[in-house]
Amino acid sequence: MDWLRQSGAQSRQPRFVFDLYAIFICAVSAKRRRAARRRRDAGCDANALLPAVRALREAGVFVVASAGNDGPGCSSVQDPIALYDDVFSVGAVKRNRSIADFSSRGPVLADGSGRIKPDIAAPGVAVYSSMPDGTYAENSGTSMAGPHVVGVVALIWSANPKLIGDIDATKEILRATAQPRAFTADGDTLVCGDPNAIPNDFFGYGIVDAYAAVQRALGK
C-alpha cells in the first residue's frame, strides 16, 4: 500500500471515488464464511483489511461498502470491510422506503466495537441493473444499494471540487442530508438497538438524498 500513501502525499485531491463493496474477503467464499461463523473456529480476522482501508483513506479515497445480505438478524454486519468505522456502509431499502428483510443490521459485535451500522441506506430491492450478457434485469441486494451512494459521492465532488479527498466533510454531507428513518417493528421482527434513534442499526442516518447532498455541497 506504499503507492497509495505516496499518491496521497503528492496530491491531496485524487480524482476518483473507490468502491470496495464487491471485494472477496480473504478469498473465502460466502458459503465457507458462513460455515466458519457457525463453527466459530475459522474465517477471517475482523481487522484483516483495516490497514488497506486506512491507507485508502489517507490517500483521499472515499470507501463505500455494501452492508451485506445477512439480515434480518441483529449484528449481522459482521464481515470486513463493511464493519469498519472508516468505511461508509450501505443498507438496502424497498420501494416503499422500509428496510429490506435481507439487509444486514448492527450493532457491530465482530470486532467488539458495538458501533452502529450501516451508515446510510439506499434503494436495493428490484433495482434495474446491467447483466453480464449485455442485457438488463431487476436485482436485489445491498450490492444494488452501495453504487447509489458511490454515485452521490461522485456528484458531490463534481459539484464542489474543493471537497475531493475530504473524507470527513463528505461523510458529514451524506449524514446531514439523508432522509432520517426510524424502524417500525411488525410481528416477530427483531429490534436492534434503539430503532427510533438517528442513526440507528437499520437505516443508519437515513436514506441517501442525492439532490439535498449536492445542494449542501454547493452551499445552498
Coordinates of N, CA and C in Angstrom, one line a residue:
M1 N 0.8 -1.2 0.0 CA 0.0 0.0 0.0 C 0.9 1.3 0.0
D2 N 2.2 1.1 -0.2 CA 3.0 2.3 -0.2 C 2.7 3.3 -1.3
W3 N 2.3 2.7 -2.4 CA 1.9 3.6 -3.6 C 0.7 4.5 -3.2
L4 N -0.2 4.0 -2.4 CA -1.3 4.8 -2.0 C -0.9 5.9 -1.1
R5 N 0.0 5.6 -0.2 CA 0.4 6.7 0.7 C 1.2 7.8 -0.1
Q6 N 2.0 7.3 -1.1 CA 2.8 8.2 -1.9 C 1.8 9.1 -2.7
S7 N 0.8 8.5 -3.3 CA -0.1 9.2 -4.2 C -0.8 10.3 -3.3
G8 N -1.2 9.9 -2.1 CA -1.9 10.8 -1.2 C -1.0 12.0 -0.8
A9 N 0.3 11.7 -0.6 CA 1.3 12.8 -0.2 C 1.5 13.7 -1.4
Q10 N 1.5 13.2 -2.6 CA 1.8 14.0 -3.8 C 0.6 14.9 -4.2
S11 N -0.6 14.3 -4.0 CA -1.8 15.1 -4.4 C -2.9 14.8 -3.3
R12 N -3.4 15.8 -2.7 CA -4.4 15.7 -1.7 C -5.8 15.7 -2.3
Q13 N -5.8 15.8 -3.7 CA -7.1 15.8 -4.4 C -7.2 14.8 -5.5
P14 N -7.2 13.5 -5.1 CA -7.4 12.4 -6.1 C -8.7 12.6 -6.8
R15 N -8.7 12.2 -8.1 CA -9.9 12.5 -8.9 C -10.7 11.2 -9.1
F16 N -11.0 10.5 -8.1 CA -11.8 9.3 -8.2 C -12.4 8.9 -6.9
V17 N -13.4 8.1 -7.0 CA -14.1 7.5 -5.9 C -13.8 6.0 -6.0
F18 N -13.4 5.4 -4.9 CA -13.1 4.0 -4.9 C -14.2 3.2 -4.1
D19 N -14.6 2.1 -4.7 CA -15.7 1.4 -4.2 C -15.3 -0.1 -4.0
L20 N -15.2 -0.5 -2.7 CA -14.7 -1.9 -2.4 C -15.9 -2.8 -2.1
Y21 N -17.1 -2.4 -2.4 CA -18.2 -3.2 -1.9 C -18.3 -4.6 -2.5
A22 N -17.6 -4.9 -3.6 CA -17.7 -6.2 -4.2 C -16.5 -7.1 -4.0
I23 N -15.6 -6.6 -3.0 CA -14.4 -7.4 -2.8 C -14.7 -8.7 -2.2
F24 N -13.9 -9.7 -2.5 CA -13.9 -11.0 -1.9 C -13.0 -11.0 -0.6
I25 N -13.6 -11.3 0.5 CA -12.8 -11.1 1.8 C -11.9 -12.4 2.0
C26 N -10.6 -12.1 2.0 CA -9.6 -13.2 2.2 C -9.8 -14.4 1.3
A27 N -10.4 -14.1 0.1 CA -10.6 -15.2 -0.9 C -11.4 -16.4 -0.4
V28 N -12.3 -16.1 0.6 CA -13.1 -17.2 1.2 C -14.5 -17.0 0.7
S29 N -15.1 -18.0 0.1 CA -16.5 -17.9 -0.4 C -17.5 -17.6 0.7
A30 N -18.6 -17.0 0.3 CA -19.6 -16.7 1.3 C -20.1 -17.9 2.0
K31 N -20.2 -19.0 1.3 CA -20.6 -20.3 1.9 C -19.7 -20.7 3.0
R32 N -18.4 -20.7 2.7 CA -17.4 -21.1 3.7 C -17.3 -20.2 4.9
R33 N -17.5 -18.8 4.6 CA -17.5 -17.9 5.7 C -18.7 -18.1 6.7
R34 N -19.8 -18.5 6.1 CA -21.0 -18.7 7.0 C -20.7 -20.0 7.8
A35 N -20.1 -21.0 7.2 CA -19.8 -22.2 7.9 C -18.8 -21.9 9.0
A36 N -17.8 -21.1 8.7 CA -16.8 -20.7 9.7 C -17.4 -20.0 10.9
R37 N -18.4 -19.1 10.6 CA -19.0 -18.4 11.7 C -19.8 -19.4 12.6
R38 N -20.4 -20.4 12.0 CA -21.2 -21.4 12.7 C -20.2 -22.2 13.6
R39 N -19.1 -22.5 13.1 CA -18.1 -23.3 13.9 C -17.4 -22.5 14.9
R40 N -17.3 -21.2 14.6 CA -16.5 -20.3 15.5 C -15.0 -20.7 15.6
D41 N -14.5 -21.3 14.6 CA -13.1 -21.8 14.7 C -12.3 -21.4 13.5
A42 N -12.9 -20.6 12.6 CA -12.1 -20.3 11.4 C -12.7 -19.0 10.8
G43 N -12.3 -18.7 9.6 CA -12.7 -17.4 9.0 C -11.7 -16.3 9.1
C44 N -12.0 -15.2 8.6 CA -11.1 -14.1 8.5 C -11.0 -13.3 9.8
D45 N -9.9 -12.7 10.1 CA -9.7 -11.8 11.2 C -10.5 -10.6 10.8
A46 N -11.3 -10.1 11.8 CA -12.2 -9.0 11.5 C -11.4 -7.7 11.1
N47 N -10.2 -7.6 11.5 CA -9.4 -6.4 11.1 C -8.4 -6.7 10.0
A48 N -8.6 -7.8 9.3 CA -7.7 -8.2 8.2 C -7.4 -7.1 7.2
L49 N -8.5 -6.4 6.8 CA -8.4 -5.4 5.7 C -8.3 -4.0 6.3
L50 N -8.2 -3.8 7.6 CA -8.2 -2.4 8.1 C -7.0 -1.6 7.7
P51 N -5.8 -2.2 7.6 CA -4.7 -1.4 7.2 C -4.9 -0.9 5.7
A52 N -5.4 -1.7 4.9 CA -5.7 -1.3 3.5 C -6.7 -0.2 3.4
V53 N -7.7 -0.3 4.2 CA -8.8 0.7 4.2 C -8.2 2.1 4.7
R54 N -7.4 2.0 5.8 CA -6.8 3.2 6.3 C -5.8 3.9 5.3
A55 N -5.1 3.0 4.6 CA -4.2 3.6 3.5 C -5.0 4.3 2.4
L56 N -6.2 3.7 2.1 CA -7.0 4.4 1.1 C -7.6 5.7 1.6
R57 N -8.0 5.7 2.8 CA -8.5 7.0 3.4 C -7.4 8.0 3.4
E58 N -6.2 7.6 3.8 CA -5.0 8.5 3.9 C -4.7 9.1 2.5
A59 N -5.0 8.3 1.4 CA -4.8 8.8 0.1 C -6.0 9.6 -0.5
G60 N -7.0 9.9 0.4 CA -8.1 10.7 0.0 C -9.2 9.9 -0.8
V61 N -9.2 8.6 -0.6 CA -10.2 7.8 -1.2 C -11.4 7.5 -0.3
F62 N -12.6 7.8 -0.9 CA -13.8 7.6 -0.1 C -14.3 6.1 -0.4
V63 N -14.2 5.3 0.7 CA -14.5 3.9 0.5 C -16.0 3.6 1.0
V64 N -16.7 3.0 0.1 CA -18.1 2.6 0.3 C -18.2 1.1 0.3
A65 N -19.0 0.5 1.2 CA -19.2 -0.9 1.2 C -20.7 -1.2 1.4
S66 N -21.1 -2.2 0.7 CA -22.5 -2.8 0.9 C -22.5 -3.4 2.3
A67 N -23.5 -3.2 3.1 CA -23.6 -3.7 4.4 C -23.6 -5.3 4.5
G68 N -24.2 -5.9 3.5 CA -24.3 -7.4 3.5 C -25.7 -7.8 3.4
N69 N -26.0 -9.0 3.1 CA -27.3 -9.6 2.9 C -27.6 -10.7 3.9
D70 N -27.2 -10.5 5.2 CA -27.3 -11.5 6.2 C -28.4 -11.2 7.2
G71 N -29.3 -10.1 6.9 CA -30.4 -9.8 7.8 C -31.5 -10.9 7.7
P72 N -32.5 -10.8 8.6 CA -32.8 -9.7 9.4 C -32.3 -9.7 10.8
G73 N -31.4 -10.6 11.1 CA -30.8 -10.7 12.5 C -30.0 -9.5 12.9
C74 N -30.0 -9.2 14.2 CA -29.2 -8.1 14.7 C -27.7 -8.5 14.6
S75 N -26.9 -7.5 14.5 CA -25.4 -7.7 14.5 C -25.0 -8.5 13.3
S76 N -25.7 -8.4 12.2 CA -25.4 -9.2 11.0 C -24.4 -8.5 10.1
V77 N -24.1 -7.2 10.4 CA -23.0 -6.5 9.7 C -21.7 -7.1 10.4
Q78 N -21.1 -8.1 9.8 CA -20.0 -8.8 10.6 C -18.8 -9.1 9.8
D79 N -18.7 -8.7 8.5 CA -17.6 -9.0 7.7 C -16.8 -7.8 7.3
P80 N -15.5 -7.9 7.2 CA -14.7 -6.8 6.6 C -15.2 -6.6 5.2
I81 N -15.3 -5.4 4.6 CA -14.9 -4.1 5.2 C -16.1 -3.3 5.8
A82 N -17.3 -3.9 5.6 CA -18.5 -3.1 6.0 C -18.5 -2.7 7.4
L83 N -17.9 -3.5 8.3 CA -18.0 -3.2 9.7 C -17.1 -2.1 10.2
Y84 N -16.1 -1.6 9.4 CA -15.1 -0.6 9.8 C -15.7 0.8 10.0
D85 N -15.2 1.5 10.9 CA -15.6 2.9 11.1 C -15.2 3.8 10.0
D86 N -14.0 3.4 9.3 CA -13.5 4.3 8.2 C -14.2 4.0 6.9
V87 N -15.1 3.0 6.9 CA -15.9 2.7 5.7 C -17.3 3.2 5.8
F88 N -17.9 3.7 4.7 CA -19.3 4.1 4.7 C -20.1 3.0 4.2
S89 N -20.8 2.3 5.1 CA -21.6 1.1 4.8 C -23.0 1.4 4.5
V90 N -23.6 0.7 3.5 CA -24.9 1.0 3.0 C -25.8 -0.2 3.1
G91 N -27.0 0.1 3.7 CA -28.1 -0.9 3.8 C -29.0 -0.7 2.7
A92 N -30.0 -1.6 2.5 CA -30.9 -1.6 1.4 C -32.3 -1.4 1.8
V93 N -33.0 -0.5 1.1 CA -34.4 -0.3 1.3 C -35.3 -0.7 0.1
K94 N -36.6 -1.0 0.5 CA -37.5 -1.3 -0.6 C -38.1 -0.1 -1.2
R95 N -38.9 -0.2 -2.2 CA -39.5 0.9 -2.9 C -40.4 1.7 -2.0
N96 N -41.0 1.1 -1.0 CA -41.8 1.8 0.0 C -41.0 2.4 1.1
R97 N -39.7 2.4 1.0 CA -38.8 3.0 1.9 C -38.6 2.3 3.2
S98 N -39.1 1.1 3.3 CA -38.9 0.3 4.5 C -37.6 -0.5 4.3
I99 N -37.0 -1.0 5.4 CA -35.7 -1.7 5.3 C -36.0 -3.1 4.6
A100 N -35.1 -3.5 3.7 CA -35.2 -4.8 3.1 C -34.9 -5.9 4.2
D101 N -35.7 -7.0 4.1 CA -35.5 -8.1 5.1 C -34.1 -8.6 5.1
F102 N -33.4 -8.7 4.0 CA -32.1 -9.3 3.9 C -31.0 -8.3 4.3
S103 N -31.3 -7.0 4.4 CA -30.3 -6.0 4.7 C -29.6 -6.3 6.1
S104 N -28.3 -6.4 6.1 CA -27.6 -6.6 7.4 C -27.8 -5.4 8.3
R105 N -27.8 -5.7 9.6 CA -28.0 -4.7 10.6 C -26.9 -4.7 11.7
G106 N -26.8 -3.6 12.4 CA -25.9 -3.5 13.5 C -26.6 -4.0 14.8
P107 N -26.0 -3.7 16.0 CA -24.6 -3.1 16.1 C -23.5 -4.1 15.8
V108 N -22.3 -3.6 15.5 CA -21.2 -4.5 15.1 C -20.6 -5.1 16.4
L109 N -20.6 -6.4 16.4 CA -20.0 -7.2 17.5 C -18.8 -8.0 17.1
A110 N -18.6 -8.1 15.8 CA -17.5 -9.0 15.3 C -16.1 -8.5 15.8
D111 N -16.0 -7.1 15.9 CA -14.7 -6.6 16.4 C -14.8 -6.0 17.8
G112 N -16.0 -6.3 18.5 CA -16.2 -5.8 19.8 C -16.5 -4.3 20.0
S113 N -16.7 -3.6 18.9 CA -16.9 -2.2 18.9 C -18.3 -1.8 19.3
G114 N -19.3 -2.5 18.9 CA -20.7 -2.2 19.2 C -21.1 -1.0 18.4
R115 N -20.4 -0.6 17.4 CA -20.8 0.6 16.6 C -22.0 0.4 15.8
I116 N -22.7 1.5 15.5 CA -23.9 1.5 14.7 C -23.5 1.3 13.3
K117 N -24.2 0.4 12.6 CA -24.0 0.2 11.2 C -25.4 -0.3 10.6
P118 N -25.7 0.0 9.4 CA -25.0 0.7 8.4 C -24.9 2.2 8.7
D119 N -24.2 2.9 7.8 CA -24.1 4.4 8.0 C -25.3 5.1 7.3
I120 N -25.8 4.4 6.2 CA -26.9 5.1 5.4 C -27.6 3.9 4.7
A121 N -28.7 4.2 4.1 CA -29.4 3.3 3.3 C -29.7 3.8 1.9
A122 N -30.0 2.9 0.9 CA -30.3 3.3 -0.4 C -31.1 2.2 -1.1
P123 N -31.8 2.5 -2.2 CA -32.6 1.5 -2.9 C -31.8 0.2 -3.2
G124 N -32.4 -0.9 -2.8 CA -31.7 -2.2 -3.0 C -32.6 -3.3 -3.4
V125 N -33.8 -3.1 -3.7 CA -34.8 -4.1 -4.0 C -35.4 -3.9 -5.4
A126 N -35.3 -4.9 -6.2 CA -35.8 -4.8 -7.6 C -35.3 -3.6 -8.3
V127 N -33.9 -3.4 -8.3 CA -33.2 -2.3 -8.9 C -32.9 -2.8 -10.4
Y128 N -33.2 -2.0 -11.3 CA -32.9 -2.4 -12.7 C -31.5 -2.1 -13.0
S129 N -30.8 -3.2 -13.4 CA -29.3 -3.1 -13.5 C -28.8 -3.9 -14.7
S130 N -27.6 -3.6 -15.1 CA -27.0 -4.3 -16.3 C -26.6 -5.7 -15.9
M131 N -26.6 -6.6 -16.8 CA -26.2 -8.0 -16.6 C -25.0 -8.4 -17.5
P132 N -24.3 -9.4 -17.1 CA -23.0 -9.8 -17.8 C -23.2 -10.1 -19.3
D133 N -24.4 -10.5 -19.7 CA -24.6 -10.8 -21.1 C -25.0 -9.6 -21.9
G134 N -24.9 -8.4 -21.3 CA -25.3 -7.2 -22.1 C -26.7 -6.8 -22.0
T135 N -27.5 -7.6 -21.2 CA -28.9 -7.3 -21.1 C -29.2 -6.5 -19.7
Y136 N -30.4 -6.3 -19.4 CA -30.8 -5.7 -18.2 C -31.8 -6.5 -17.4
A137 N -31.8 -6.4 -16.1 CA -32.8 -7.2 -15.3 C -32.8 -6.5 -13.9
E138 N -33.9 -6.9 -13.2 CA -34.0 -6.4 -11.8 C -33.2 -7.3 -10.9
N139 N -32.5 -6.7 -10.0 CA -31.7 -7.4 -9.0 C -32.0 -6.8 -7.6
S140 N -31.8 -7.6 -6.6 CA -31.9 -7.1 -5.2 C -30.7 -7.5 -4.4
G141 N -30.4 -6.6 -3.4 CA -29.2 -6.9 -2.5 C -28.6 -5.5 -2.1
T142 N -27.8 -5.6 -1.1 CA -27.1 -4.3 -0.7 C -26.1 -4.0 -1.7
S143 N -25.7 -4.9 -2.6 CA -24.8 -4.6 -3.7 C -25.5 -3.7 -4.8
M144 N -26.8 -3.6 -4.7 CA -27.5 -2.7 -5.6 C -27.6 -1.3 -4.9
A145 N -27.6 -1.3 -3.5 CA -27.7 -0.1 -2.8 C -26.4 0.7 -2.8
G146 N -25.2 -0.1 -2.6 CA -23.9 0.6 -2.5 C -23.6 1.5 -3.6
P147 N -23.8 1.1 -4.9 CA -23.5 2.0 -6.0 C -24.3 3.3 -6.0
H148 N -25.5 3.3 -5.4 CA -26.2 4.6 -5.3 C -25.4 5.6 -4.6
V149 N -24.8 5.2 -3.5 CA -24.1 6.1 -2.6 C -22.7 6.5 -3.3
V150 N -22.1 5.6 -4.0 CA -20.9 5.9 -4.7 C -21.2 7.0 -5.7
G151 N -22.3 6.9 -6.4 CA -22.7 7.9 -7.4 C -23.0 9.3 -6.8
V152 N -23.6 9.3 -5.6 CA -23.8 10.5 -4.9 C -22.5 11.2 -4.5
V153 N -21.6 10.4 -4.0 CA -20.2 11.0 -3.7 C -19.6 11.6 -4.9
A154 N -19.7 10.9 -6.0 CA -19.2 11.5 -7.3 C -19.9 12.8 -7.6
L155 N -21.2 12.9 -7.4 CA -21.9 14.1 -7.7 C -21.4 15.2 -6.8
I156 N -21.3 14.9 -5.5 CA -20.8 15.9 -4.5 C -19.5 16.5 -4.9
W157 N -18.5 15.6 -5.3 CA -17.2 16.0 -5.6 C -17.2 16.8 -7.0
S158 N -18.1 16.4 -7.9 CA -18.2 17.1 -9.1 C -18.7 18.5 -8.9
A159 N -19.7 18.6 -8.0 CA -20.4 19.9 -7.7 C -19.4 20.9 -7.0
N160 N -18.6 20.3 -6.1 CA -17.7 21.2 -5.4 C -16.3 20.5 -5.3
P161 N -15.4 20.7 -6.3 CA -14.1 20.0 -6.3 C -13.3 20.3 -5.0
K162 N -13.6 21.3 -4.3 CA -12.8 21.5 -3.0 C -13.0 20.4 -2.0
L163 N -14.1 19.6 -2.2 CA -14.4 18.5 -1.3 C -13.7 17.2 -1.7
I164 N -13.1 17.2 -2.9 CA -12.4 16.0 -3.3 C -11.3 15.6 -2.3
G165 N -11.4 14.4 -1.8 CA -10.4 13.9 -0.9 C -10.7 14.2 0.5
D166 N -11.7 15.1 0.8 CA -12.0 15.5 2.2 C -13.1 14.5 2.7
I167 N -12.6 13.4 3.2 CA -13.5 12.3 3.6 C -14.5 12.7 4.7
D168 N -14.0 13.4 5.7 CA -14.9 13.8 6.8 C -16.0 14.7 6.4
A169 N -15.6 15.7 5.6 CA -16.6 16.6 5.1 C -17.7 16.0 4.2
T170 N -17.2 15.0 3.4 CA -18.1 14.3 2.5 C -19.1 13.4 3.3
K171 N -18.5 12.7 4.3 CA -19.4 11.9 5.2 C -20.4 12.8 5.9
E172 N -20.0 14.0 6.4 CA -21.0 14.8 7.1 C -22.1 15.3 6.2
I173 N -21.8 15.6 4.9 CA -22.8 16.0 3.9 C -23.8 14.8 3.8
L174 N -23.3 13.6 3.6 CA -24.2 12.5 3.4 C -25.1 12.2 4.6
R175 N -24.5 12.4 5.8 CA -25.3 12.1 7.0 C -26.3 13.2 7.2
A176 N -25.9 14.5 7.0 CA -26.8 15.6 7.3 C -27.9 15.7 6.3
T177 N -27.8 15.2 5.1 CA -28.8 15.3 4.1 C -29.6 14.1 3.9
A178 N -29.2 13.0 4.6 CA -30.0 11.7 4.5 C -31.4 12.0 5.1
Q179 N -32.4 11.3 4.5 CA -33.8 11.4 5.0 C -33.9 10.4 6.2
P180 N -34.0 10.9 7.4 CA -34.0 10.0 8.6 C -35.2 9.1 8.6
R181 N -34.9 7.9 9.0 CA -35.9 6.8 9.1 C -35.8 6.1 10.4
A182 N -36.9 5.9 11.1 CA -36.9 5.1 12.3 C -37.5 3.7 11.8
F183 N -37.2 2.7 12.6 CA -37.6 1.3 12.3 C -38.9 1.0 13.0
T184 N -39.9 0.5 12.3 CA -41.2 0.1 12.9 C -41.2 -1.4 12.9
A185 N -41.2 -2.0 14.0 CA -41.3 -3.5 14.1 C -42.7 -4.0 13.8
D186 N -42.8 -5.1 13.2 CA -44.1 -5.8 13.0 C -44.0 -7.3 13.3
G187 N -44.9 -7.8 14.0 CA -44.9 -9.2 14.4 C -43.7 -9.6 15.2
D188 N -42.9 -10.6 14.7 CA -41.8 -11.1 15.4 C -40.5 -10.5 15.0
T189 N -40.5 -9.4 14.2 CA -39.3 -8.8 13.7 C -38.4 -8.4 14.9
L190 N -37.1 -8.7 14.7 CA -36.1 -8.4 15.7 C -35.9 -6.9 15.7
V191 N -35.8 -6.3 16.9 CA -35.5 -4.9 17.1 C -34.0 -4.8 17.6
C192 N -33.2 -4.1 16.8 CA -31.8 -4.0 17.1 C -31.5 -2.6 17.6
G193 N -30.9 -2.5 18.8 CA -30.6 -1.2 19.4 C -31.9 -0.4 19.6
D194 N -31.7 1.0 19.5 CA -32.9 1.9 19.6 C -33.4 2.2 18.2
P195 N -34.5 1.6 17.8 CA -35.0 1.8 16.4 C -35.4 3.2 16.1
N196 N -35.6 4.1 17.2 CA -36.1 5.4 17.0 C -35.0 6.4 17.0
A197 N -33.8 6.0 17.3 CA -32.6 6.9 17.3 C -32.1 7.2 15.9
I198 N -31.5 8.3 15.7 CA -30.8 8.6 14.4 C -29.4 9.0 14.8
P199 N -28.4 8.2 14.3 CA -28.6 7.0 13.5 C -29.1 5.8 14.2
N200 N -29.5 4.8 13.5 CA -29.9 3.5 14.1 C -29.3 2.3 13.3
D201 N -29.5 1.1 13.8 CA -28.9 -0.1 13.3 C -29.6 -0.7 12.1
F202 N -30.6 0.1 11.5 CA -31.3 -0.4 10.3 C -31.0 0.5 9.1
F203 N -31.2 1.8 9.3 CA -31.0 2.8 8.2 C -29.8 3.6 8.4
G204 N -29.1 3.5 9.5 CA -28.0 4.5 9.8 C -28.6 5.9 10.0
Y205 N -28.1 6.8 9.2 CA -28.6 8.2 9.3 C -29.8 8.4 8.5
G206 N -30.2 7.4 7.7 CA -31.4 7.6 6.8 C -31.2 7.1 5.4
I207 N -32.1 7.5 4.5 CA -32.0 7.2 3.1 C -31.2 8.3 2.4
V208 N -30.3 7.9 1.6 CA -29.4 8.9 0.8 C -30.3 9.8 0.0
D209 N -30.0 11.1 0.0 CA -30.7 12.1 -0.8 C -29.8 12.8 -1.7
A210 N -29.7 12.4 -3.0 CA -28.7 12.9 -3.9 C -28.9 14.4 -4.1
Y211 N -30.1 14.9 -4.3 CA -30.3 16.3 -4.6 C -29.9 17.2 -3.4
A212 N -30.4 16.8 -2.2 CA -30.0 17.5 -1.0 C -28.5 17.5 -0.7
A213 N -27.8 16.4 -1.0 CA -26.4 16.3 -0.8 C -25.7 17.3 -1.7
V214 N -26.1 17.3 -3.0 CA -25.4 18.2 -4.0 C -25.7 19.7 -3.6
Q215 N -26.9 20.0 -3.2 CA -27.2 21.4 -2.8 C -26.4 21.8 -1.6
R216 N -26.2 20.8 -0.6 CA -25.3 21.1 0.5 C -23.9 21.3 0.1
A217 N -23.4 20.5 -0.8 CA -22.0 20.7 -1.3 C -21.8 22.0 -2.0
L218 N -22.9 22.6 -2.6 CA -22.8 23.9 -3.3 C -23.0 25.0 -2.3
G219 N -23.3 24.7 -1.0 CA -23.5 25.7 0.0 C -24.9 26.4 -0.1
K220 N -25.9 25.6 -0.6 CA -27.2 26.2 -0.7 C -28.1 25.6 0.4

